[in-house]
Structure formats: structure tokens, C-alpha cells
mmCIF file of C-alpha atoms and ligand atoms in Angstrom:
data_model
loop_
_atom_site.group_PDB
_atom_site.id
_atom_site.type_symbol
_atom_site.label_atom_id
_atom_site.label_comp_id
_atom_site.label_asym_id
_atom_site.label_seq_id
_atom_site.Cartn_x
_atom_site.Cartn_y
_atom_site.Cartn_z
ATOM 1 C CA UNK W 167 0.000 0.000 0.000
ATOM 2 C CA UNK W 168 1.228 3.517 -0.801
ATOM 3 C CA UNK W 169 1.894 6.410 1.542
ATOM 4 C CA UNK W 170 1.066 9.934 0.382
ATOM 5 C CA UNK W 171 2.761 12.851 2.075
ATOM 6 C CA UNK W 172 3.260 16.592 1.756
ATOM 7 C CA UNK W 173 6.887 17.684 1.654
ATOM 8 C CA UNK W 174 8.277 21.191 2.005
ATOM 9 C CA UNK W 175 9.392 22.138 -1.514
ATOM 10 C CA UNK W 176 10.312 25.808 -0.958
ATOM 11 C CA UNK W 177 10.569 28.191 1.986
ATOM 12 C CA UNK W 178 7.465 30.412 1.754
ATOM 13 C CA UNK W 179 7.723 34.161 1.520
ATOM 14 C CA UNK W 180 4.596 35.620 3.097
ATOM 15 C CA UNK W 181 1.567 33.331 3.055
ATOM 16 C CA UNK W 182 2.442 29.757 2.049
ATOM 17 C CA UNK W 183 1.452 28.846 -1.524
ATOM 18 C CA UNK W 184 0.553 25.466 -2.952
ATOM 19 C CA UNK W 185 3.867 25.416 -4.846
ATOM 20 C CA UNK W 186 5.749 25.587 -1.516
ATOM 21 C CA UNK W 187 4.686 21.958 -0.987
ATOM 22 C CA UNK W 188 4.950 18.781 -3.003
ATOM 23 C CA UNK W 189 2.530 15.869 -2.729
ATOM 24 C CA UNK W 190 4.605 12.702 -3.057
ATOM 25 C CA UNK W 191 3.792 9.002 -3.005
ATOM 26 C CA UNK W 192 6.169 6.449 -1.536
ATOM 27 C CA UNK W 193 5.719 2.832 -0.458
ATOM 28 C CA UNK W 194 4.179 2.322 2.977
ATOM 29 C CA UNK W 195 7.087 2.352 5.480
ATOM 30 C CA UNK W 196 8.200 -0.725 7.416
ATOM 31 C CA UNK W 197 8.979 -0.297 11.099
ATOM 32 C CA UNK W 198 12.483 -1.200 12.334
ATOM 33 C CA UNK W 199 13.280 -2.660 15.744
ATOM 34 C CA UNK W 200 12.008 -0.295 18.441
ATOM 35 C CA UNK W 201 9.509 1.334 16.058
ATOM 36 C CA UNK W 202 5.779 1.232 15.461
ATOM 37 C CA UNK W 203 3.858 1.705 12.229
ATOM 38 C CA UNK W 204 1.025 4.197 12.678
ATOM 39 C CA UNK W 205 -2.000 4.623 10.409
ATOM 40 C CA UNK W 206 -2.801 8.323 10.776
ATOM 41 C CA UNK W 207 -6.392 9.300 11.486
ATOM 42 C CA UNK W 208 -6.199 13.100 11.935
ATOM 43 C CA UNK W 209 -3.386 15.587 11.307
ATOM 44 C CA UNK W 210 -3.315 18.817 13.313
ATOM 45 C CA UNK W 211 -2.850 22.158 11.533
ATOM 46 C CA UNK W 212 -1.076 24.702 13.718
ATOM 47 C CA UNK W 213 0.037 28.308 13.159
ATOM 48 C CA UNK W 214 3.470 27.214 14.424
ATOM 49 C CA UNK W 215 3.911 25.207 11.207
ATOM 50 C CA UNK W 216 4.509 28.500 9.441
ATOM 51 C CA UNK W 217 7.507 29.182 11.702
ATOM 52 C CA UNK W 218 8.870 25.664 11.189
ATOM 53 C CA UNK W 219 9.093 26.421 7.443
ATOM 54 C CA UNK W 220 11.555 29.270 8.031
ATOM 55 C CA UNK W 221 15.285 28.843 8.175
ATOM 56 C CA UNK W 222 17.002 30.189 11.276
ATOM 57 C CA UNK W 223 17.268 29.696 15.002
ATOM 58 C CA UNK W 224 14.096 28.862 16.879
ATOM 59 C CA UNK W 225 12.872 26.612 19.694
ATOM 60 C CA UNK W 226 12.837 23.697 17.243
ATOM 61 C CA UNK W 227 14.795 22.830 14.104
ATOM 62 C CA UNK W 228 13.351 24.092 10.812
ATOM 63 C CA UNK W 229 11.787 21.512 8.482
ATOM 64 C CA UNK W 230 14.380 20.741 5.808
ATOM 65 C CA UNK W 231 13.515 21.242 2.155
ATOM 66 C CA UNK W 232 12.327 17.910 0.785
ATOM 67 C CA UNK W 233 11.292 16.572 4.204
ATOM 68 C CA UNK W 234 7.753 15.567 5.106
ATOM 69 C CA UNK W 235 6.079 18.598 6.667
ATOM 70 C CA UNK W 236 6.148 18.289 10.458
ATOM 71 C CA UNK W 237 2.708 18.019 12.074
ATOM 72 C CA UNK W 238 1.117 16.533 15.161
ATOM 73 C CA UNK W 239 -1.253 13.690 14.490
ATOM 74 C CA UNK W 240 -3.278 10.935 16.092
ATOM 75 C CA UNK W 241 -3.566 7.426 14.740
ATOM 76 C CA UNK W 242 -3.633 3.695 15.408
ATOM 77 C CA UNK W 243 -0.682 1.343 15.731
ATOM 78 C CA UNK W 244 -1.006 -1.283 12.988
ATOM 79 C CA UNK W 245 2.334 -3.000 13.613
ATOM 80 C CA UNK W 246 4.642 -2.872 16.618
ATOM 81 C CA UNK W 247 8.268 -3.877 16.903
ATOM 82 C CA UNK W 248 8.665 -2.246 20.296
ATOM 83 C CA UNK W 249 7.781 -3.289 23.839
ATOM 84 C CA UNK W 250 5.074 -1.168 25.465
ATOM 85 C CA UNK W 251 2.923 -0.562 22.372
ATOM 86 C CA UNK W 252 0.781 -3.136 20.596
ATOM 87 C CA UNK W 253 -1.268 -3.316 17.439
ATOM 88 C CA UNK W 254 -4.579 -1.554 18.046
ATOM 89 C CA UNK W 255 -3.199 1.035 20.496
ATOM 90 C CA UNK W 256 -4.010 4.680 19.717
ATOM 91 C CA UNK W 257 -1.134 7.157 19.796
ATOM 92 C CA UNK W 258 -0.296 10.842 19.274
ATOM 93 C CA UNK W 259 2.988 12.331 18.109
ATOM 94 C CA UNK W 260 4.709 14.463 15.497
ATOM 95 C CA UNK W 261 3.969 11.991 12.710
ATOM 96 C CA UNK W 262 3.922 14.529 9.837
ATOM 97 C CA UNK W 263 1.496 15.358 7.040
ATOM 98 C CA UNK W 264 1.218 11.826 5.664
ATOM 99 C CA UNK W 265 -0.934 8.724 5.754
ATOM 100 C CA UNK W 266 1.434 6.288 7.471
ATOM 101 C CA UNK W 267 4.422 6.832 9.765
ATOM 102 C CA UNK W 268 7.070 4.465 11.122
ATOM 103 C CA UNK W 269 8.371 6.107 14.298
ATOM 104 C CA UNK W 270 10.361 5.143 17.397
ATOM 105 C CA UNK W 271 7.930 3.970 20.069
ATOM 106 C CA UNK W 272 9.335 6.638 22.405
ATOM 107 C CA UNK W 273 7.892 9.283 20.033
ATOM 108 C CA UNK W 274 4.375 7.821 20.102
ATOM 109 C CA UNK W 275 2.347 8.589 23.211
ATOM 110 C CA UNK W 276 -0.535 6.279 23.922
ATOM 111 C CA UNK W 277 -3.947 7.852 24.447
ATOM 112 C CA UNK W 278 -7.264 6.433 25.577
ATOM 113 C CA UNK W 279 -10.132 6.977 23.089
ATOM 114 C CA UNK W 280 -12.604 6.024 25.826
ATOM 115 C CA UNK W 281 -11.821 9.363 27.541
ATOM 116 C CA UNK W 282 -12.380 11.489 24.418
ATOM 117 C CA UNK W 283 -12.700 10.947 20.652
ATOM 118 C CA UNK W 284 -9.515 10.887 18.561
ATOM 119 C CA UNK W 285 -9.710 14.506 17.224
ATOM 120 C CA UNK W 286 -9.859 15.883 20.780
ATOM 121 C CA UNK W 287 -6.450 14.327 21.514
ATOM 122 C CA UNK W 288 -4.740 16.703 19.058
ATOM 123 C CA UNK W 289 -6.921 19.638 20.142
ATOM 124 C CA UNK W 290 -8.314 20.359 23.582
ATOM 125 C CA UNK W 291 -6.488 17.426 25.207
ATOM 126 C CA UNK W 292 -3.443 17.912 22.966
ATOM 127 C CA UNK W 293 -1.052 20.720 22.167
ATOM 128 C CA UNK W 294 -3.566 23.568 22.110
ATOM 129 C CA UNK W 295 -5.334 22.563 25.335
ATOM 130 C CA UNK W 296 -2.071 22.034 27.183
ATOM 131 C CA UNK W 297 -0.689 25.334 25.853
ATOM 132 C CA UNK W 298 -3.749 27.133 27.196
ATOM 133 C CA UNK W 299 -3.444 25.342 30.534
ATOM 134 C CA UNK W 300 0.250 25.978 31.227
ATOM 135 C CA UNK W 301 0.395 29.398 29.600
ATOM 136 C CA UNK W 302 -2.481 30.698 31.659
ATOM 137 C CA UNK W 303 -1.887 28.990 34.981
ATOM 138 C CA UNK W 304 1.934 29.070 35.096
ATOM 139 C CA UNK W 305 2.808 32.264 33.197
ATOM 140 C CA UNK W 306 -0.390 34.287 33.622
ATOM 141 C CA UNK W 307 -1.003 33.142 37.215
ATOM 142 C CA UNK W 308 -4.609 34.414 37.314
ATOM 143 C CA UNK W 309 -6.192 35.177 40.672
ATOM 144 C CA UNK W 310 -9.950 35.011 41.377
ATOM 145 C CA UNK W 311 -11.680 38.272 40.513
ATOM 146 C CA UNK W 312 -9.010 39.358 38.018
ATOM 147 C CA UNK W 313 -9.684 40.317 34.400
ATOM 148 C CA UNK W 314 -8.131 37.961 31.843
ATOM 149 C CA UNK W 315 -8.066 39.287 28.278
ATOM 150 C CA UNK W 316 -7.437 36.750 25.476
ATOM 151 C CA UNK W 317 -6.719 37.369 21.782
ATOM 152 C CA UNK W 318 -7.756 34.921 19.023
ATOM 153 C CA UNK W 319 -10.234 33.987 21.742
ATOM 154 C CA UNK W 320 -12.513 31.877 19.556
ATOM 155 C CA UNK W 321 -9.591 29.800 18.317
ATOM 156 C CA UNK W 322 -8.398 26.460 19.619
ATOM 157 C CA UNK W 323 -6.031 27.825 22.261
ATOM 158 C CA UNK W 324 -7.843 31.063 23.104
ATOM 159 C CA UNK W 325 -11.226 29.431 23.686
ATOM 160 C CA UNK W 326 -9.674 27.081 26.243
ATOM 161 C CA UNK W 327 -7.779 29.926 27.937
ATOM 162 C CA UNK W 328 -10.992 31.911 28.475
ATOM 163 C CA UNK W 329 -12.855 28.906 29.842
ATOM 164 C CA UNK W 330 -10.049 28.040 32.275
ATOM 165 C CA UNK W 331 -9.964 31.686 33.387
ATOM 166 C CA UNK W 332 -13.687 31.485 34.155
ATOM 167 C CA UNK W 333 -13.228 28.182 35.993
ATOM 168 C CA UNK W 334 -10.514 29.904 38.073
ATOM 169 C CA UNK W 335 -12.981 32.630 39.089
ATOM 170 C CA UNK W 336 -11.722 35.327 36.723
ATOM 171 C CA UNK W 337 -13.592 37.613 34.363
ATOM 172 C CA UNK W 338 -12.698 36.429 30.836
ATOM 173 C CA UNK W 339 -12.829 38.933 27.981
ATOM 174 C CA UNK W 340 -12.154 37.714 24.452
ATOM 175 C CA UNK W 341 -10.985 39.452 21.273
ATOM 176 C CA UNK W 342 -12.109 37.710 18.079
ATOM 177 C CA UNK W 343 -12.922 38.474 14.465
ATOM 178 C CA UNK W 344 -16.636 38.689 13.668
ATOM 179 C CA UNK W 345 -19.994 38.838 15.427
ATOM 180 C CA UNK W 346 -20.561 35.068 15.234
ATOM 181 C CA UNK W 347 -17.324 34.289 17.020
ATOM 182 C CA UNK W 348 -18.079 36.905 19.684
ATOM 183 C CA UNK W 349 -21.549 35.471 20.214
ATOM 184 C CA UNK W 350 -20.048 32.001 20.638
ATOM 185 C CA UNK W 351 -17.664 33.303 23.303
ATOM 186 C CA UNK W 352 -20.334 34.940 25.432
ATOM 187 C CA UNK W 353 -23.360 32.708 24.828
ATOM 188 C CA UNK W 354 -21.712 29.290 24.732
ATOM 189 C CA UNK W 355 -18.303 29.513 26.341
ATOM 190 C CA UNK W 356 -19.078 31.722 29.340
ATOM 191 C CA UNK W 357 -16.855 34.709 28.521
ATOM 192 C CA UNK W 358 -18.009 37.849 30.363
ATOM 193 C CA UNK W 359 -17.549 39.970 27.224
ATOM 194 C CA UNK W 360 -16.187 39.758 23.692
ATOM 195 C CA UNK W 361 -14.682 42.379 21.393
ATOM 196 C CA UNK W 362 -15.032 42.052 17.619
ATOM 197 C CA UNK W 363 -11.729 43.603 16.565
ATOM 198 C CA UNK W 364 -12.864 43.778 12.951
ATOM 199 C CA UNK W 365 -15.808 46.022 13.881
ATOM 200 C CA UNK W 366 -14.037 48.357 16.316
ATOM 201 C CA UNK W 367 -12.478 51.573 15.105
ATOM 202 C CA UNK W 368 -9.998 51.665 17.999
ATOM 203 C CA UNK W 369 -9.200 48.369 19.668
ATOM 204 C CA UNK W 370 -7.520 50.015 22.676
ATOM 205 C CA UNK W 371 -10.706 51.990 23.399
ATOM 206 C CA UNK W 372 -12.843 48.853 23.087
ATOM 207 C CA UNK W 373 -10.587 47.039 25.574
ATOM 208 C CA UNK W 374 -10.908 49.995 27.968
ATOM 209 C CA UNK W 375 -14.708 49.789 27.657
ATOM 210 C CA UNK W 376 -14.841 46.029 28.380
ATOM 211 C CA UNK W 377 -12.045 45.975 30.982
ATOM 212 C CA UNK W 378 -12.774 49.130 33.012
ATOM 213 C CA UNK W 379 -10.483 48.070 35.884
ATOM 214 C CA UNK W 380 -7.646 47.267 33.504
ATOM 215 C CA UNK W 381 -6.255 43.985 32.258
ATOM 216 C CA UNK W 382 -4.612 41.817 34.918
ATOM 217 C CA UNK W 383 -3.617 39.013 32.528
ATOM 218 C CA UNK W 384 -3.315 39.376 28.769
ATOM 219 C CA UNK W 385 -2.944 36.035 27.001
ATOM 220 C CA UNK W 386 -1.724 36.984 23.541
ATOM 221 C CA UNK W 387 -2.004 34.758 20.498
ATOM 222 C CA UNK W 388 -1.974 37.571 17.917
ATOM 223 C CA UNK W 389 0.802 40.122 18.554
ATOM 224 C CA UNK W 390 1.209 43.292 16.482
ATOM 225 C CA UNK W 391 -1.405 45.998 16.959
ATOM 226 C CA UNK W 392 -3.470 43.740 19.227
ATOM 227 C CA UNK W 393 -0.594 43.447 21.689
ATOM 228 C CA UNK W 394 -0.100 47.212 21.660
ATOM 229 C CA UNK W 395 -3.803 47.832 22.305
ATOM 230 C CA UNK W 396 -3.690 45.495 25.305
ATOM 231 C CA UNK W 397 -0.453 47.026 26.628
ATOM 232 C CA UNK W 398 -2.260 50.370 26.665
ATOM 233 C CA UNK W 399 -4.774 48.917 29.152
ATOM 234 C CA UNK W 400 -2.733 47.086 31.774
ATOM 235 C CA UNK W 401 -3.658 47.002 35.435
ATOM 236 C CA UNK W 402 -0.949 47.332 38.086
ATOM 237 C CA UNK W 403 1.279 44.224 38.239
ATOM 238 C CA UNK W 404 -0.307 42.786 35.097
ATOM 239 C CA UNK W 405 1.102 39.672 33.412
ATOM 240 C CA UNK W 406 1.335 39.600 29.621
ATOM 241 C CA UNK W 407 1.638 36.038 28.320
ATOM 242 C CA UNK W 408 3.300 35.793 24.903
ATOM 243 C CA UNK W 409 1.840 32.573 23.558
ATOM 244 C CA UNK W 410 1.904 33.489 19.870
ATOM 245 C CA UNK W 411 1.778 36.319 17.347
ATOM 246 C CA UNK W 412 -0.186 34.942 14.414
ATOM 247 C CA UNK W 413 -0.657 38.402 12.871
ATOM 248 C CA UNK W 414 3.131 38.510 12.311
ATOM 249 C CA UNK W 415 3.939 34.978 11.129
ATOM 250 C CA UNK W 416 3.626 35.778 7.418
ATOM 251 C CA UNK W 417 5.130 39.228 7.667
ATOM 252 C CA UNK W 418 8.574 39.917 6.248
ATOM 253 C CA UNK W 419 8.808 42.984 8.530
ATOM 254 C CA UNK W 420 7.295 41.928 11.890
ATOM 255 C CA UNK W 421 6.090 44.771 14.096
ATOM 256 C CA UNK W 422 7.758 45.219 17.487
ATOM 257 C CA UNK W 423 5.601 46.323 20.459
ATOM 258 C CA UNK W 424 5.440 50.090 20.683
ATOM 259 C CA UNK W 425 3.684 50.435 24.041
ATOM 260 C CA UNK W 426 6.200 48.377 26.011
ATOM 261 C CA UNK W 427 6.841 51.197 28.493
ATOM 262 C CA UNK W 428 3.402 50.421 29.883
ATOM 263 C CA UNK W 429 5.172 47.483 31.577
ATOM 264 C CA UNK W 430 7.282 49.976 33.519
ATOM 265 C CA UNK W 431 4.414 52.298 34.373
ATOM 266 C CA UNK W 432 2.280 49.432 35.740
ATOM 267 C CA UNK W 433 5.067 47.341 37.302
ATOM 268 C CA UNK W 434 3.956 44.642 34.891
ATOM 269 C CA UNK W 435 5.785 41.794 33.212
ATOM 270 C CA UNK W 436 5.697 40.186 29.789
ATOM 271 C CA UNK W 437 6.861 36.594 29.378
ATOM 272 C CA UNK W 438 6.914 34.146 26.526
ATOM 273 C CA UNK W 439 6.853 30.365 26.733
ATOM 274 C CA UNK W 440 6.761 27.249 24.611
ATOM 275 C CA UNK W 441 4.706 24.262 25.596
ATOM 276 C CA UNK W 442 7.824 22.050 25.575
ATOM 277 C CA UNK W 443 8.964 23.920 28.715
ATOM 278 C CA UNK W 444 6.327 21.866 30.535
ATOM 279 C CA UNK W 445 6.941 18.456 28.926
ATOM 280 C CA UNK W 446 7.392 16.773 32.320
ATOM 281 C CA UNK W 447 3.905 17.853 33.360
ATOM 282 C CA UNK W 448 1.722 17.019 30.327
ATOM 283 C CA UNK W 449 -0.191 14.341 32.267
ATOM 284 C CA UNK W 450 -1.261 16.927 34.844
ATOM 285 C CA UNK W 451 -2.733 19.157 32.118
ATOM 286 C CA UNK W 452 -4.564 16.298 30.393
ATOM 287 C CA UNK W 453 -6.063 15.178 33.694
ATOM 288 C CA UNK W 454 -7.336 18.674 34.506
ATOM 289 C CA UNK W 455 -8.640 19.375 30.987
ATOM 290 C CA UNK W 456 -10.338 15.979 30.655
ATOM 291 C CA UNK W 457 -11.916 16.449 34.084
ATOM 292 C CA UNK W 458 -13.394 19.859 33.205
ATOM 293 C CA UNK W 459 -14.567 18.485 29.857
ATOM 294 C CA UNK W 460 -16.305 15.542 31.566
ATOM 295 C CA UNK W 461 -17.988 17.923 34.023
ATOM 296 C CA UNK W 462 -19.303 20.022 31.110
ATOM 297 C CA UNK W 463 -17.272 23.066 32.188
ATOM 298 C CA UNK W 464 -14.922 22.999 29.193
ATOM 299 C CA UNK W 465 -16.314 22.943 25.663
ATOM 300 C CA UNK W 466 -13.969 21.876 22.879
ATOM 301 C CA UNK W 467 -14.603 22.404 19.167
ATOM 302 C CA UNK W 468 -12.945 20.886 16.143
ATOM 303 C CA UNK W 469 -12.931 22.111 12.542
ATOM 304 C CA UNK W 470 -12.229 19.007 10.464
ATOM 305 C CA UNK W 471 -11.301 19.262 6.779
ATOM 306 C CA UNK W 472 -11.434 16.082 4.729
ATOM 307 C CA UNK W 473 -8.496 14.465 2.945
ATOM 308 C CA UNK W 474 -4.730 14.860 2.889
ATOM 309 C CA UNK W 475 -4.925 16.630 -0.521
ATOM 310 C CA UNK W 476 -6.550 19.622 1.192
ATOM 311 C CA UNK W 477 -3.448 20.390 3.319
ATOM 312 C CA UNK W 478 -2.026 23.543 1.629
ATOM 313 C CA UNK W 479 -5.413 25.262 1.335
ATOM 314 C CA UNK W 480 -6.678 24.145 4.734
ATOM 315 C CA UNK W 481 -3.590 25.547 6.476
ATOM 316 C CA UNK W 482 -4.466 29.022 5.200
ATOM 317 C CA UNK W 483 -7.771 28.971 7.101
ATOM 318 C CA UNK W 484 -5.759 29.711 10.259
ATOM 319 C CA UNK W 485 -4.371 32.941 8.851
ATOM 320 C CA UNK W 486 -7.664 34.380 7.647
ATOM 321 C CA UNK W 487 -9.718 33.297 10.658
ATOM 322 C CA UNK W 488 -11.838 30.812 8.714
ATOM 323 C CA UNK W 489 -11.385 28.010 11.227
ATOM 324 C CA UNK W 490 -13.997 27.351 13.879
ATOM 325 C CA UNK W 491 -12.126 25.668 16.734
ATOM 326 C CA UNK W 492 -9.151 23.341 16.442
ATOM 327 C CA UNK W 493 -8.269 22.925 12.772
ATOM 328 C CA UNK W 494 -7.269 19.469 11.519
ATOM 329 C CA UNK W 495 -7.396 17.201 8.492
ATOM 330 C CA UNK W 496 -9.081 13.828 8.524
ATOM 331 C CA UNK W 497 -6.762 11.327 6.866
ATOM 332 C CA UNK W 498 -8.595 8.037 7.314
ATOM 333 C CA UNK W 499 -10.998 5.993 9.422
ATOM 334 C CA UNK W 500 -8.757 3.835 11.536
HETATM 335 N N1 NAP J 627 3.695 28.996 22.804
HETATM 336 C C1 NAP J 627 3.342 27.782 22.447
HETATM 337 O O1 NAP J 627 3.917 26.767 22.858
HETATM 338 C C2 NAP J 627 2.184 27.627 21.505
HETATM 339 C C3 NAP J 627 1.620 26.354 21.279
HETATM 340 C C4 NAP J 627 0.501 26.267 20.427
HETATM 341 C C5 NAP J 627 -0.013 27.416 19.832
HETATM 342 N N2 NAP J 627 0.594 28.614 20.064
HETATM 343 C C6 NAP J 627 0.081 29.861 19.453
HETATM 344 O O2 NAP J 627 -1.260 30.021 19.841
HETATM 345 C C7 NAP J 627 -1.923 30.833 18.871
HETATM 346 C C8 NAP J 627 -3.252 30.195 18.490
HETATM 347 O O3 NAP J 627 -3.011 28.952 17.833
HETATM 348 P P1 NAP J 627 -4.224 27.948 17.550
HETATM 349 O O4 NAP J 627 -3.632 26.680 17.053
HETATM 350 O O5 NAP J 627 -5.103 27.913 18.746
HETATM 351 O O6 NAP J 627 -4.965 28.642 16.325
HETATM 352 P P2 NAP J 627 -6.453 29.238 16.294
HETATM 353 O O7 NAP J 627 -6.551 30.290 17.335
HETATM 354 O O8 NAP J 627 -7.439 28.124 16.320
HETATM 355 O O9 NAP J 627 -6.516 29.890 14.854
HETATM 356 C C9 NAP J 627 -5.848 31.065 14.579
HETATM 357 C C10 NAP J 627 -6.791 32.279 14.748
HETATM 358 O O10 NAP J 627 -5.998 33.450 14.790
HETATM 359 C C11 NAP J 627 -6.755 34.547 14.351
HETATM 360 N N3 NAP J 627 -5.942 35.359 13.419
HETATM 361 C C12 NAP J 627 -5.303 34.934 12.300
HETATM 362 N N4 NAP J 627 -4.664 35.962 11.708
HETATM 363 C C13 NAP J 627 -4.924 37.051 12.461
HETATM 364 C C14 NAP J 627 -4.544 38.429 12.370
HETATM 365 N N5 NAP J 627 -3.773 38.887 11.362
HETATM 366 N N6 NAP J 627 -4.983 39.284 13.334
HETATM 367 C C15 NAP J 627 -5.756 38.839 14.339
HETATM 368 N N7 NAP J 627 -6.158 37.553 14.483
HETATM 369 C C16 NAP J 627 -5.732 36.678 13.558
HETATM 370 C C17 NAP J 627 -7.991 33.984 13.636
HETATM 371 O O11 NAP J 627 -9.119 34.233 14.453
HETATM 372 P P3 NAP J 627 -10.050 35.560 14.236
HETATM 373 O O12 NAP J 627 -11.136 35.140 13.323
HETATM 374 O O13 NAP J 627 -10.491 35.872 15.603
HETATM 375 O O14 NAP J 627 -9.168 36.603 13.613
HETATM 376 C C18 NAP J 627 -7.711 32.487 13.554
HETATM 377 O O15 NAP J 627 -8.871 31.719 13.626
HETATM 378 C C19 NAP J 627 -0.955 30.990 17.699
HETATM 379 O O16 NAP J 627 -0.303 32.246 17.805
HETATM 380 C C20 NAP J 627 0.046 29.866 17.949
HETATM 381 O O17 NAP J 627 1.299 30.113 17.357
HETATM 382 C C21 NAP J 627 1.677 28.733 20.885
#
């Protein structure tokens, strides 16, 4: 049986184009000793993939030209040559944008589909959920009664951040693009307020209106002008969590924050993080997130696009706000 995969053919300039990728077909791989063969079910699409396409120093090595595009995925073990994993086990890992993957067993983490369906394991119980959990609780350190402002709030990470903030007794305020997304935040996800940044003339003024006592925690997924508008509204001793800056990922001239002196004026701090910083504690996050989900306090949404062929176009949904919840591609029924 064949294995289709998307490889990085060129380093994109600006938004990735179809010609930056090549769809190749190779024979299905055979696992070596210590490896498992995984039939992929769903492949996660993440804004970070855009950064992995760039050459240069980062928190992880760039994808090499000609290599299968790196991506998180969930699938089923169909052959095992390693102790600890057996045929029929379900696993998550960085298996790439492809249909089959032979990987060292140490790179395949077993999950339990009885706890949540497979897509949830690369969304709310996967990278995005854990990023929301550690970024908010460990970097943002929200206290009951505080105002937590979140950008890209209707997205996979942001929607979980706002819900955890509410669970922790905070007032969650979301920034999102469009009335539908804002309605979702307030009516279904329990945010106290939502700001449609596409409809506001001045975002900083809208934040002031919805956060009259200032912003105690700003969880930023967007960067650029959004970060500056939030910096203009900090409360004393605020914490600004730099989770991402999606508005800048395709820019050849990224914008630096202009209102950074607000950190001085408000004795505030701004701190970035990558999820890998917390790799020893993933189980703790999954336990908490799965518990809230089971109690009905955490709602998780997936936006599932069909078929590996859709990869280059589907990825762009993230950068124009077309996704509704955690974006992923369905590869196969496993
Ligand atoms: N630090 C870490 O370890 C880590 C780990 C995972 C993810 N992240 C970061 O978390 C952020 C969210 O990732 P996600 O996977 O959860 O994606 P997502 O929020 O589900 O999707 C991205 C959303 O960003 C918004 N957006 C895109 N371009 C924008 C722009 N120019 N201005 C304003 N908003 C824009 C869109 O929502 P609207 O319709 O509201 O515009 C879009 O739906 C990203 O910055 C990502 O890099 C960081």
C-alpha cells in the first residue's frame, strides 16, 4: 500500500502557496526494531507550522527542504516492533502530514479513546489545550476576581484559555474576528464579554470599555497591533503572556511592540513560553482538561477538513480566521 505525504518544496515568503509543498507518493514504510507503524487518522494544523518552514534559530529545528512537513497527528498502531505498544493502540505524536508513519515507540504517546474521541487528543487534550493550561496557569497566574483578556479567543487555544480563566474565578474577555465568534464566546463559552476587533475603530478603546479596571492578565495569540492595544490597558502588576503572534507569522517585517513602556508604568511583566517547557507535566494538564470536559465546564470544538490533498489550502484557514475551533485534516478511518 502507498503512503502519500506533503513535503516542504520551498521556503514560503509571506503566506504559504501550494507550490511551496509537493505531494509525493512512496511505499508504505516498514517499522524497524524499536519502532511502530502508525496509520494516521487526523493531522493537526497549527500556526506554528509557518515558523517551522523558516530557516534560522528557533525553539525547534526548521523543516528541511524535501522533508515531510512536520505536524502533530493521532492514529492507530497497525504494527509494533517495540515493547510497550501493541497493534490496536491509539497514539499521538509528530507523525507529519502523511498517511502512514514508522516512528520510534518513544515518540508515540498512547492515548485512551474512551476518555475522548480521537480529534480531541490533538486539540483540547493535545497541544492547544495544554498550551492554554500551562500558559495561563503558570505564566499568567490568574487570581480570582481578576480580568483575563485573550486574543484569538474563539480559536483552539484562546477558547480554552478563556474557559479556564472562568473556571478559576476570573472575568474572561475575548478578542475575536466577527460577530458570530463573539456570540459564541459569550453565549456558549461563558466569557463575560467579547470584542469584535474587525468592527471596532480603535481596539484600545474597546478594551478599555470592556475591561474598566484594567487587564490583569493578557494572554496573547496575535501580537502586532493587538498586543499594543492590550499594553495600553494594563492594570498594576499585570502579566502579559506571549503565547503566539499569528498576525506577524507571514510578515517579512514583523512589528515590534510600541507600548512596552506600559510594563514599567504598571510594574507589569511580559513573558513568553513554549509548551515544551512543561513536557514533564503534560499528564497533569490532560487530567485537569479531561476532568473539566467531563464535568461540562470545558467545551472543545474541532474544525475538520477532509483528505490529505486539502493540506495547503486548509492551512491558510488559520491565517484568515476561517477556522472554527481546532483545525485538523481527517486522513482516514482507523
Ligand atoms: N507557545 C506555544 O507553545 C504555543 C503552542 C501552540 C499554539 N501557540 C500559538 O497560539 C496561537 C493560536 O493557535 P491555535 O492553534 O489555537 O490557532 P487558532 O486560534 O485556532 O486559529 C488562529 C486564529 O488566529 C486569528 N488570526 C489569524 N490571523 C490574524 C490576524 N492577522 N490578526 C488577528 N487575528 C488573527 C484567527 O481568528 P479571528 O477570526 O479571531 O481573527 C484564527 O482563527 C498561535 O499564535 C500559535 O502560534 C503557541
